Tab-separated table of C-alpha atoms in Angstrom:
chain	number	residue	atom	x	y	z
W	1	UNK	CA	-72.913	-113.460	-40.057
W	2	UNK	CA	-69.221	-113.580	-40.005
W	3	UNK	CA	-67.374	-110.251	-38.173
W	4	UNK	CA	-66.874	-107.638	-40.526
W	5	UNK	CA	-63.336	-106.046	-40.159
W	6	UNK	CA	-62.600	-102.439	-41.098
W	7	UNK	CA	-59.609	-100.399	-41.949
W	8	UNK	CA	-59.406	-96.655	-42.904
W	9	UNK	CA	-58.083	-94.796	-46.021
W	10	UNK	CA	-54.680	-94.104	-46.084
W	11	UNK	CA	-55.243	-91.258	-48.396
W	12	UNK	CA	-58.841	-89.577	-46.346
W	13	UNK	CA	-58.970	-91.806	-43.467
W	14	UNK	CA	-62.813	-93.087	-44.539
W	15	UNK	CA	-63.592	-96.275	-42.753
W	16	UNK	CA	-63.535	-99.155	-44.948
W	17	UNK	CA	-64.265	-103.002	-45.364
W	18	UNK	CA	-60.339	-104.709	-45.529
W	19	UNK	CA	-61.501	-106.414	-48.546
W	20	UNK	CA	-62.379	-103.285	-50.052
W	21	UNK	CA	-59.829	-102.852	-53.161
W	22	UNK	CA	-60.571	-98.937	-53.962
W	23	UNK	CA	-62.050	-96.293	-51.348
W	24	UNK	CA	-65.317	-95.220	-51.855
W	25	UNK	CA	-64.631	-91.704	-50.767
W	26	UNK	CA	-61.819	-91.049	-52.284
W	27	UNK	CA	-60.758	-93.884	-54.656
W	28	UNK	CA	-57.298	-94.202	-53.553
W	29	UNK	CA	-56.049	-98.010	-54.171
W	30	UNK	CA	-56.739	-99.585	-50.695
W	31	UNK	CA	-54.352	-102.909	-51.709
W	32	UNK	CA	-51.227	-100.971	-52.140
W	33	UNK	CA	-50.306	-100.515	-48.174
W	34	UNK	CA	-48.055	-102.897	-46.765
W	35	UNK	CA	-48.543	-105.632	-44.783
W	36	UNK	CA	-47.379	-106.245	-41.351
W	37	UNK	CA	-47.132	-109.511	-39.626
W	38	UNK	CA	-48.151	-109.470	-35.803
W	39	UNK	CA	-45.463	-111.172	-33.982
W	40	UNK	CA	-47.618	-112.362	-31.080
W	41	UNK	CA	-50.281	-114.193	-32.908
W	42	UNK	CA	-48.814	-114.268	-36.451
W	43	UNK	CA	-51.587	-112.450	-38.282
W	44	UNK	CA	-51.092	-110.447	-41.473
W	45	UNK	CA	-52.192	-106.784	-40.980
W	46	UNK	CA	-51.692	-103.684	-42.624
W	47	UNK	CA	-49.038	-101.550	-42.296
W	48	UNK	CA	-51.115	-98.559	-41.719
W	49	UNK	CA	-53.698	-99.645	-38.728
W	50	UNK	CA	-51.667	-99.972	-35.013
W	51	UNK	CA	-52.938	-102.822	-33.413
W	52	UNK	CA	-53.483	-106.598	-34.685
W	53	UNK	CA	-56.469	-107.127	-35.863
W	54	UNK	CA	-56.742	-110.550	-34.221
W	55	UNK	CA	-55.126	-110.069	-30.477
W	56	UNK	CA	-54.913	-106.651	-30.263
W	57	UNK	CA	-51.095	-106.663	-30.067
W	58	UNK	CA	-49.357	-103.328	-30.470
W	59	UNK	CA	-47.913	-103.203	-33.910
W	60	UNK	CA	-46.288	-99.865	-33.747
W	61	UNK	CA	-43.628	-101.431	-30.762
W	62	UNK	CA	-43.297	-104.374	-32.909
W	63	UNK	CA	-42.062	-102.259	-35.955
W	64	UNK	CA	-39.541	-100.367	-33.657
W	65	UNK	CA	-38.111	-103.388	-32.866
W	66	UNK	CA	-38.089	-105.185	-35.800
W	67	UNK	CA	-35.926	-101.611	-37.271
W	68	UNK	CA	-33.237	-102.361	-34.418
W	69	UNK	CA	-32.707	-105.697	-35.107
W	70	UNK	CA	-32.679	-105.196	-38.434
W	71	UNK	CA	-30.420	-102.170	-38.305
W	72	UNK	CA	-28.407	-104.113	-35.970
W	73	UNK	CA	-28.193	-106.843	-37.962
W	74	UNK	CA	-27.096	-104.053	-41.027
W	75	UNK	CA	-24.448	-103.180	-38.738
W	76	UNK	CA	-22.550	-106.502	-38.285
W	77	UNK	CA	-22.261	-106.665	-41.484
W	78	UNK	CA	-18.591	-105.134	-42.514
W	79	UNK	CA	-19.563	-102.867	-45.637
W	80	UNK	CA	-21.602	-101.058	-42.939
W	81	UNK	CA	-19.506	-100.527	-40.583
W	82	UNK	CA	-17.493	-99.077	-43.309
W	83	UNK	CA	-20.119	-96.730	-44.264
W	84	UNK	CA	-20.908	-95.024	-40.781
W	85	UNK	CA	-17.476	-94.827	-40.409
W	86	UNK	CA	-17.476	-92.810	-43.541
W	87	UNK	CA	-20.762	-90.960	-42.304
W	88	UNK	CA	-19.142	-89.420	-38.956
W	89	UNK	CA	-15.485	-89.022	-41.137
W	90	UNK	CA	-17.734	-86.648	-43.896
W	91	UNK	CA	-19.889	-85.002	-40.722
W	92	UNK	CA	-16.614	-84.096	-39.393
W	93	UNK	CA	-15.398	-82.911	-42.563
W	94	UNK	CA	-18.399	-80.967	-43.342
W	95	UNK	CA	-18.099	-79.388	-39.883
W	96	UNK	CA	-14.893	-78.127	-39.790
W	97	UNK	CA	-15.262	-77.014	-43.651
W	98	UNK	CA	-18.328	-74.870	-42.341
W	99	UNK	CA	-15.813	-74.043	-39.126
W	100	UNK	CA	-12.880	-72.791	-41.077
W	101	UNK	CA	-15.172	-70.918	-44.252
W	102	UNK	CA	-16.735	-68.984	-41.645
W	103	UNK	CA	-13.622	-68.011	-39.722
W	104	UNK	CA	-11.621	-67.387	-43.000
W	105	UNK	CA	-14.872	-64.830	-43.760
W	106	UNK	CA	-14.226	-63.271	-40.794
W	107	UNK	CA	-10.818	-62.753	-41.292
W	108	UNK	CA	-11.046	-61.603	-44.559
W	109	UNK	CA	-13.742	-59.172	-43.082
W	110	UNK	CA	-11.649	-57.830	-40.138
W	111	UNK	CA	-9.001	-57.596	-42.783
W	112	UNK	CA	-10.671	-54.684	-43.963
W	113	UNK	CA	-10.878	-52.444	-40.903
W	114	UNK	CA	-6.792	-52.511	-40.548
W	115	UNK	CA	-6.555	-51.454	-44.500
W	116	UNK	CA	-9.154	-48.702	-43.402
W	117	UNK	CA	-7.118	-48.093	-40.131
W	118	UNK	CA	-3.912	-47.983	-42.261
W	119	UNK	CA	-5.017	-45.762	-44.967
W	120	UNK	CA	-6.422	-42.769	-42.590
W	121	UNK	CA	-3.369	-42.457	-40.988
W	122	UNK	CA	-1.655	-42.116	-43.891
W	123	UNK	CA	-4.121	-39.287	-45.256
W	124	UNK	CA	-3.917	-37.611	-41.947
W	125	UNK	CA	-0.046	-37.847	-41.369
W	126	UNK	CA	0.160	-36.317	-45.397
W	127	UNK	CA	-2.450	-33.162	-44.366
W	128	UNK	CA	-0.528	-32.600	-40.717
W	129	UNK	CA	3.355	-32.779	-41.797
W	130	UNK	CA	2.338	-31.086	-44.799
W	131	UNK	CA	0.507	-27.930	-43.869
W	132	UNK	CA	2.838	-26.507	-42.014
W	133	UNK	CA	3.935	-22.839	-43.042
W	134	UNK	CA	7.888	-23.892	-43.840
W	135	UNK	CA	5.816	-26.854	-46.501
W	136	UNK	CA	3.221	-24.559	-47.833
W	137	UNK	CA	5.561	-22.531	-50.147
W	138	UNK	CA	4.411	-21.266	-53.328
W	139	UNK	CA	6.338	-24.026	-55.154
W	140	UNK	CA	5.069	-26.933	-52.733
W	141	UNK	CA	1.397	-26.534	-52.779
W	142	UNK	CA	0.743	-28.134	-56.000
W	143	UNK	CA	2.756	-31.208	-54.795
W	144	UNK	CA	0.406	-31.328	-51.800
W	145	UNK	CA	-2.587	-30.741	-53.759
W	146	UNK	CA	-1.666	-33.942	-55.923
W	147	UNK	CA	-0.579	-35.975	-53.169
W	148	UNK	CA	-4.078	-35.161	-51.645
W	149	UNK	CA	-5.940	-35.982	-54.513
W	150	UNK	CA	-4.536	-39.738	-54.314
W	151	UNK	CA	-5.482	-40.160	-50.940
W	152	UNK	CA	-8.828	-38.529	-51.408
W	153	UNK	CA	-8.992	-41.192	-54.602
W	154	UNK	CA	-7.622	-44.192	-52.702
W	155	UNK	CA	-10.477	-43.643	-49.544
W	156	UNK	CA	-12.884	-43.387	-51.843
W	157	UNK	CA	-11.956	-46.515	-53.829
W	158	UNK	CA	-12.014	-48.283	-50.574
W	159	UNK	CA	-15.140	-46.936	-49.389
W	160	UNK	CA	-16.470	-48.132	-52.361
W	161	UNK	CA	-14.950	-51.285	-51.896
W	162	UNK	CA	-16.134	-51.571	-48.208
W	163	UNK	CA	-19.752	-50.410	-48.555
W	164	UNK	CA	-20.601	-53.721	-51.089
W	165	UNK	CA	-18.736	-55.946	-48.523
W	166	UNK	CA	-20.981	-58.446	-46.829
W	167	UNK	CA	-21.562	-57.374	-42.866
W	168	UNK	CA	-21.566	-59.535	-40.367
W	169	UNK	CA	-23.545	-58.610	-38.257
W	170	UNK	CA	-21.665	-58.714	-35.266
W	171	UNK	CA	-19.895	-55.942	-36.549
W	172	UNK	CA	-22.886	-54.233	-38.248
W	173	UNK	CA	-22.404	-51.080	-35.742
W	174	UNK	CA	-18.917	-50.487	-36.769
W	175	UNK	CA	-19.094	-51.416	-40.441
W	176	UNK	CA	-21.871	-48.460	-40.586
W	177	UNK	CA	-19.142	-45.874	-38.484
W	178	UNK	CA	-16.498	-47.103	-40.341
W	179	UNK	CA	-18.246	-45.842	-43.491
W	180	UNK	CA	-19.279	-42.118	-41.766
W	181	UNK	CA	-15.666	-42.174	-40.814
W	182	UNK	CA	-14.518	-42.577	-44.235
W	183	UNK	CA	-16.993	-39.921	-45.769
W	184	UNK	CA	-15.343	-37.376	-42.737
W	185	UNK	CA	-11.598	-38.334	-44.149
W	186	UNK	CA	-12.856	-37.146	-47.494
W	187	UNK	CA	-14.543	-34.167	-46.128
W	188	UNK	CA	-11.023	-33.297	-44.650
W	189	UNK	CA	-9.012	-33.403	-47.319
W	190	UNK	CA	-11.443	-31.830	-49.750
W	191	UNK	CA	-11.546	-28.700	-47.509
W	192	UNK	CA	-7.717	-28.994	-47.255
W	193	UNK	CA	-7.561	-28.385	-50.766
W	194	UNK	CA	-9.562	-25.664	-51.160
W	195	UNK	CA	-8.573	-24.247	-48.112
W	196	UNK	CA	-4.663	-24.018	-49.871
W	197	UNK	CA	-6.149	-23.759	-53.230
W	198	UNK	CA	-7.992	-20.418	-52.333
W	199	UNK	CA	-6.656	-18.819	-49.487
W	200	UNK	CA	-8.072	-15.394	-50.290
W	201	UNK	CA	-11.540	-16.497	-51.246
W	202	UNK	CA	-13.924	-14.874	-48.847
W	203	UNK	CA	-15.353	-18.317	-48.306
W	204	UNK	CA	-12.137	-20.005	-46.749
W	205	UNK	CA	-12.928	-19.079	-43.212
W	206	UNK	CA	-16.380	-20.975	-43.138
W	207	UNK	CA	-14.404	-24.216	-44.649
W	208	UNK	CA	-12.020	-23.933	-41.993
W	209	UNK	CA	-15.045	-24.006	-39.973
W	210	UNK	CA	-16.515	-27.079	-41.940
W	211	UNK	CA	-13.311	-28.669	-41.391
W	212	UNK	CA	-13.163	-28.159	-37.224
W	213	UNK	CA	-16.592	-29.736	-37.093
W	214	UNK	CA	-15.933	-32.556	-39.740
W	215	UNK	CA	-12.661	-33.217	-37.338
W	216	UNK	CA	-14.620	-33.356	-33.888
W	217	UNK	CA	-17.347	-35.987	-35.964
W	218	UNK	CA	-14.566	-38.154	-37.216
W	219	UNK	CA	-12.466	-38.451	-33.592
W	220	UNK	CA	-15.647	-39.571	-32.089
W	221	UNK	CA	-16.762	-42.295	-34.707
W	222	UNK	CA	-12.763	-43.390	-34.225
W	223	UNK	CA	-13.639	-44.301	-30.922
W	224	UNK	CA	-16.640	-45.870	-31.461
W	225	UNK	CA	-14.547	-48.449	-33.621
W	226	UNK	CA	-13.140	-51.171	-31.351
W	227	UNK	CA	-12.618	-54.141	-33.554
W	228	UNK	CA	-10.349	-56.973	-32.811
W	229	UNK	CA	-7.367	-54.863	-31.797
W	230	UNK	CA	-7.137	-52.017	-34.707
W	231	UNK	CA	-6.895	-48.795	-33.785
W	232	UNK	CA	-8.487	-46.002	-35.252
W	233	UNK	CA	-7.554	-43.132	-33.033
W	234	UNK	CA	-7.150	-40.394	-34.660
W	235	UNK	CA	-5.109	-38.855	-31.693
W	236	UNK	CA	-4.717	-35.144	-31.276
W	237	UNK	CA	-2.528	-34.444	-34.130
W	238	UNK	CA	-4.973	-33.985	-36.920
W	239	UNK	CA	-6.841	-31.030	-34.230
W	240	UNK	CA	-3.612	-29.098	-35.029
W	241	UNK	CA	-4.968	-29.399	-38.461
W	242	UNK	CA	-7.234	-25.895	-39.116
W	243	UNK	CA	-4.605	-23.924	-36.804
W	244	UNK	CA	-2.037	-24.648	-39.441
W	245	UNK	CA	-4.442	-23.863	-42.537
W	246	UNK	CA	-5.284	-20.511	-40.387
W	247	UNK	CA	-1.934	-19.548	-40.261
W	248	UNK	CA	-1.441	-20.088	-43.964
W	249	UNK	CA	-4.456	-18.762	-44.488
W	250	UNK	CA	-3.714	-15.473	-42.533
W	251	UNK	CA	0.015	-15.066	-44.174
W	252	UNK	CA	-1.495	-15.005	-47.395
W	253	UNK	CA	-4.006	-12.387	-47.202
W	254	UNK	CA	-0.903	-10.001	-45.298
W	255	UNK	CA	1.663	-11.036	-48.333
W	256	UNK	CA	-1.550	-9.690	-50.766
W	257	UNK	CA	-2.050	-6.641	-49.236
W	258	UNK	CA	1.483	-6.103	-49.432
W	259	UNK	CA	0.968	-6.865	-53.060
W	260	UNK	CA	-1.687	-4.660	-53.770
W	261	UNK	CA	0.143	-1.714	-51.823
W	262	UNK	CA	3.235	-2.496	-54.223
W	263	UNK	CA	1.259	-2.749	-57.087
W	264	UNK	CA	-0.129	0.715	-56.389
W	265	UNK	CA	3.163	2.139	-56.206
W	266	UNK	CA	4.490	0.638	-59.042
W	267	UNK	CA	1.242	1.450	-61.295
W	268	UNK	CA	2.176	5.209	-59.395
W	269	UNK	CA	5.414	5.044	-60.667
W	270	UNK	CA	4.741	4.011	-64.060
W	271	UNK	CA	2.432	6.422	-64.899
W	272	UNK	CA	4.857	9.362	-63.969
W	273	UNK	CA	7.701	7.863	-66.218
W	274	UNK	CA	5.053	7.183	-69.161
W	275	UNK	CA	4.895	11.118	-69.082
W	276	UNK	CA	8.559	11.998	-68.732
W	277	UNK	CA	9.085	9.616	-71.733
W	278	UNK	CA	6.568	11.301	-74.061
W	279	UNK	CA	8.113	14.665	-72.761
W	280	UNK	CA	11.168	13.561	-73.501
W	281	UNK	CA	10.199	12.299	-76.850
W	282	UNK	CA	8.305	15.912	-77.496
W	283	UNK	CA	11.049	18.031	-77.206
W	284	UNK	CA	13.652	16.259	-79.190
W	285	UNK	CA	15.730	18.617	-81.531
W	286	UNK	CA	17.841	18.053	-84.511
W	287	UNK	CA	20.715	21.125	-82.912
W	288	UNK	CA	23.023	19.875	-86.055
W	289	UNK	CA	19.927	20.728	-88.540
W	290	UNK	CA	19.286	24.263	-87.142
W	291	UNK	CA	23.056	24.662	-86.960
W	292	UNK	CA	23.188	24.587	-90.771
W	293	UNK	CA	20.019	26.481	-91.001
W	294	UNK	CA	22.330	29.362	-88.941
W	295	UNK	CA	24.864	28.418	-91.591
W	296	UNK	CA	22.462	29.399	-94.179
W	297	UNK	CA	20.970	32.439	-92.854
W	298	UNK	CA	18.255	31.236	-91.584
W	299	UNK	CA	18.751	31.610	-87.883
W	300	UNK	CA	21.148	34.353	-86.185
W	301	UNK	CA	23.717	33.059	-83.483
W	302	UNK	CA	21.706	34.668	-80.845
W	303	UNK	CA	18.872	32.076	-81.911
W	304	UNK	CA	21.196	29.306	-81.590
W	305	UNK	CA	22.806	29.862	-78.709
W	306	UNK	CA	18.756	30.226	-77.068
W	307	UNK	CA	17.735	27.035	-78.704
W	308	UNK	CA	20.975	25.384	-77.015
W	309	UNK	CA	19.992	26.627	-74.133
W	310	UNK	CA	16.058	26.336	-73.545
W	311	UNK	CA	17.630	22.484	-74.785
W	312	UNK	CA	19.799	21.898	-72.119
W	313	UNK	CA	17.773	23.732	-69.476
W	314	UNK	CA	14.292	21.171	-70.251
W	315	UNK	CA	16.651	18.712	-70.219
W	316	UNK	CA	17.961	19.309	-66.617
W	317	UNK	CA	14.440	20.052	-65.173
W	318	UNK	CA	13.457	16.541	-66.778
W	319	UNK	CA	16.679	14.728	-65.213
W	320	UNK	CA	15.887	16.514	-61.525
W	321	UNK	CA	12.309	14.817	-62.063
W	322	UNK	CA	13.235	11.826	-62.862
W	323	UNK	CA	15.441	11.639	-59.520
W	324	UNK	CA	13.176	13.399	-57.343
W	325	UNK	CA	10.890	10.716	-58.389
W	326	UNK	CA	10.616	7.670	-55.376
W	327	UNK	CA	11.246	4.314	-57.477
W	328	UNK	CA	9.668	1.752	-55.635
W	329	UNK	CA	11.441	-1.985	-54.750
W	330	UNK	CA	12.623	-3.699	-57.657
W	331	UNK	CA	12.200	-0.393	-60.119
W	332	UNK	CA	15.218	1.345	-58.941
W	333	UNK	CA	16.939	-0.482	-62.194
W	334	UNK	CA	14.268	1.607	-64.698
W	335	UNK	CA	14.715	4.594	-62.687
W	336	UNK	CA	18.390	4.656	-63.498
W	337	UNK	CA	18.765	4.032	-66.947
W	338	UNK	CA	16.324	6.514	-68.208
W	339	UNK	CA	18.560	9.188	-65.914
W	340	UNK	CA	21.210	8.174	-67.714
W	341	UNK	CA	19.730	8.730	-71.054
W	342	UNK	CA	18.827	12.598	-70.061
W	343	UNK	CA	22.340	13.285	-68.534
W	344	UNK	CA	23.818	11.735	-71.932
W	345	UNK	CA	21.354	14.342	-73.764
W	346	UNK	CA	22.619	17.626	-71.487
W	347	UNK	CA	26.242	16.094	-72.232
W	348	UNK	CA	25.371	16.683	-76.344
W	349	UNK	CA	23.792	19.957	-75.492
W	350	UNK	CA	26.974	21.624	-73.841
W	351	UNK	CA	29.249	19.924	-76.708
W	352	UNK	CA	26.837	21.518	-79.801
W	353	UNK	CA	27.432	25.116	-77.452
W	354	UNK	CA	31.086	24.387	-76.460
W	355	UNK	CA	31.306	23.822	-80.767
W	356	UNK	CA	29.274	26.728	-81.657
W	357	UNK	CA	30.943	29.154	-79.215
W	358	UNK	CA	34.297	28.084	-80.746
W	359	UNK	CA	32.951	28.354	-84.590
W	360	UNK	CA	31.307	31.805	-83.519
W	361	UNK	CA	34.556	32.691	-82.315
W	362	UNK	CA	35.683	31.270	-85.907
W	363	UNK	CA	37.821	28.912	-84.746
W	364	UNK	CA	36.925	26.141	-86.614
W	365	UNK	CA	39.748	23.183	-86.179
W	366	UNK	CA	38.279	23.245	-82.930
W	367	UNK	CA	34.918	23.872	-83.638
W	368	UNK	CA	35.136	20.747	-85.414
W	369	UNK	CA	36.506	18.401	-82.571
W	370	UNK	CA	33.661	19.639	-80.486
W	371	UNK	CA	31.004	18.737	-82.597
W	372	UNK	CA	32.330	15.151	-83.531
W	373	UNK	CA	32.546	14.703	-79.909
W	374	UNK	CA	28.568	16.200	-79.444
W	375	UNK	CA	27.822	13.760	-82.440
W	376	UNK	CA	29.280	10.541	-80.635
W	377	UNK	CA	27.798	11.450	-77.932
W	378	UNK	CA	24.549	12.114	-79.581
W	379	UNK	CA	24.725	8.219	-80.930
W	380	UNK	CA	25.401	7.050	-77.623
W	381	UNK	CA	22.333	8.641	-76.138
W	382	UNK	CA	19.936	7.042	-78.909
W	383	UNK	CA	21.347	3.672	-78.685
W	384	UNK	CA	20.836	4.162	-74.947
W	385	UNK	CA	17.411	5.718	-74.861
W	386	UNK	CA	17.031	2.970	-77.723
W	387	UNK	CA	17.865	0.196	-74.905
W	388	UNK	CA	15.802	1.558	-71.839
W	389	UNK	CA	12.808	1.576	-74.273
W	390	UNK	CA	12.819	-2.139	-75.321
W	391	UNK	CA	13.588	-2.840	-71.111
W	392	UNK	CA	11.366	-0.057	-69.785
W	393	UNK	CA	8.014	-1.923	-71.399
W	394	UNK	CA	9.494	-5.412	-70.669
W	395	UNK	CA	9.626	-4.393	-66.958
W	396	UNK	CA	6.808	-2.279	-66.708
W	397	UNK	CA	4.439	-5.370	-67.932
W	398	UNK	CA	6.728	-7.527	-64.577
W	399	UNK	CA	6.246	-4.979	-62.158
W	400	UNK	CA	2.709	-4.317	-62.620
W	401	UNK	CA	1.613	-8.041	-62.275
W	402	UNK	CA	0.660	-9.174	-59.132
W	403	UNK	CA	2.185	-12.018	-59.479
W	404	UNK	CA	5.546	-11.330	-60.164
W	405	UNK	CA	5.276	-8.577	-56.794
């Protein structure tokens, strides 16, 4: 018998006959391999086995070097030459694409920490220069409360902004303080606004507090932010911070004491010229009326002349009230006029006696000039009292708000 020669699947690696067209184990097409010549003896093999079948040559050295020839021979050729040289241009190209995207992501990553850096010195310069006591007037502190709700918008636009930025991750450490830094900023100024917003609320002095602590949290993430040369120190100019607000804090509860101790006066005050006023208003008397009443029989001279004078005499005791009476700041004004108005009144009383002595006397051309004096003066007293009336209320609803103390 002739020697039998075997090869092995290329698909389960079952040993086979080389004749054999389909394998028996698997039924993969043994005939498709390739075929290999051996280049010692010249015998075909296939491209799968190793060694020649016939000598036992090494086939697998023989197939390196038929590759370099034959990709030496590829390269005299001038179209290839062309082709690596295009190879190594687009390597390069590719590498210093991949070279500059990264760096240009890096910058435009770093980019963000000197917007941060920028922004939180402008927030903190706007609540130190502004919180001082000559910038935290009445008429100012709505300014600063606007101004301090753009900033508080603005870091938390960026924050926003920041937080969905991709990290990387050499700078994963500081991206994550840089955000806690951010949330402190807003902290800050949201306490700064209440803080100026509602001085007298009982609750200030624990945001003050809040605000300290939030300050001491926010200087040391600053320093744990050192990224390619930006500074976020916040420097010891924003600890000056909930001093200032104290200070404001401490004014205003003095200047609303003061109020309220003003406001008791005046309501004091008030409440003692409400009386006078409805005295006043209960003992007017018509002295021309009873005068022709006298005329008429109805009253005696002796009646008159008592009615002029119990008159007069309420009419002093009410004006000696009124000025014994301790008009507080700004009420001296009210005070004044409704003296005026009594004095007026005692002025008509002794002309309606000075007329009525004269006509009892029966002389009556003079008679007469007194009692067209009493009656001018008599209109001059109501269109006074007429005036402190309409200005009395008006500054009695001023003077009795807080606000306006």
């Amino acid at each position: 018998k002739g020697d039998v020669f075997f090869n092995r699947c290329s698909s389960c690696n079952f040993d086979i006959d080389e004749s054999t067209k389909f394998c028996p184990n698997c039924g993969s097409n043994c005939q498709q391999a390739g075929v290999i010549k051996c280049n010692k003896c010249g015998m075909e093999n296939l491209s799968s086995v190793s060694f020649c079948k016939q000598c036992g040559n090494n086939l697998k050295q023989n197939r390196s070097r038929e590759i370099k020839q034959k990709f030496a021979a590829f390269l005299e050729k001038p179209q290839a030459k062309l082709g690596v040289a295009l190879g190594i241009l687009l390597i390069i190209v590719a590498a210093s694409t991949f070279y500059y995207l990264n760096f240009m992501s890096k910058s435009h990553y770093l980019a963000y920490y000197g917007e941060a850096s920028r922004k939180i010195e402008t927030a903190n310069d706007i609540l130190v220069n502004n919180t001082t006591a000559e910038n935290l007037k009445n008429e100012k502190i709505a300014d600063l409360q606007n101004q301090l709700q753009v900033q508080r918008d603005e870091l938390m636009n960026f924050e926003k902004t920041f937080s969905n930025t991709h990290v990387l991750q050499e700078y994963s450490e500081h991206h994550k303080n840089l955000l806690a830094l951010l949330d402190k900023e807003i902290a800050m100024i949201e306490e700064t606004k209440l803080v100026i917003g509602k001085p007298l609320n009982k609750e200030t002095d624990n945001v003050i507090d809040s605000l300290k602590a939030n300050i001491e949290e926010a200087k040391g993430l600053s320093e744990k932010i050192k990224v390619e040369e930006r500074n976020f120190d916040l420097g010891k100019g924003i600890t000056v911070l909930p001093h200032q607000l104290t200070m404001f804090v401490e004014e205003q509860r003095t200047i609303n004491k003061e109020k309220i101790a003003r406001l008791l006066l005046m309501n004091d005050f008030f409440q003692k010229v409400d009386t006078m006023i409805q005295r006043y208003d209960s003992s007017k008397l018509d002295l021309g009326a009873n005068l022709d009443n006298l005329r008429k029989g109805g009253y005696t001279w002796n009646d008159y002349f008592n009615t002029l004078e119990m008159a007069r005499a309420f009419r002093v005791g009410l004006r000696n009230q009124i000025d014994f009476i301790k008009a507080p700041k700004g009420a001296e004004n009210v005070k004044r006029q409704f003296s005026e108005v009594v004095s007026l009144a005692i002025q008509y009383c002794d002309k309606m006696n000075s007329g009525a002595q004269l006509e009892y006397m029966y002389r009556y051309p003079d008679a007469e000039k007194s009692y067209n004096e009493a009656k001018a003066i008599n209109t001059k007293v109501q269109a006074t009292y007429s005036d402190f009336i309409n200005n009395y209320q008006t500054e009695k609803n001023r003077l009795t708000n807080m606000e306006n103390l």
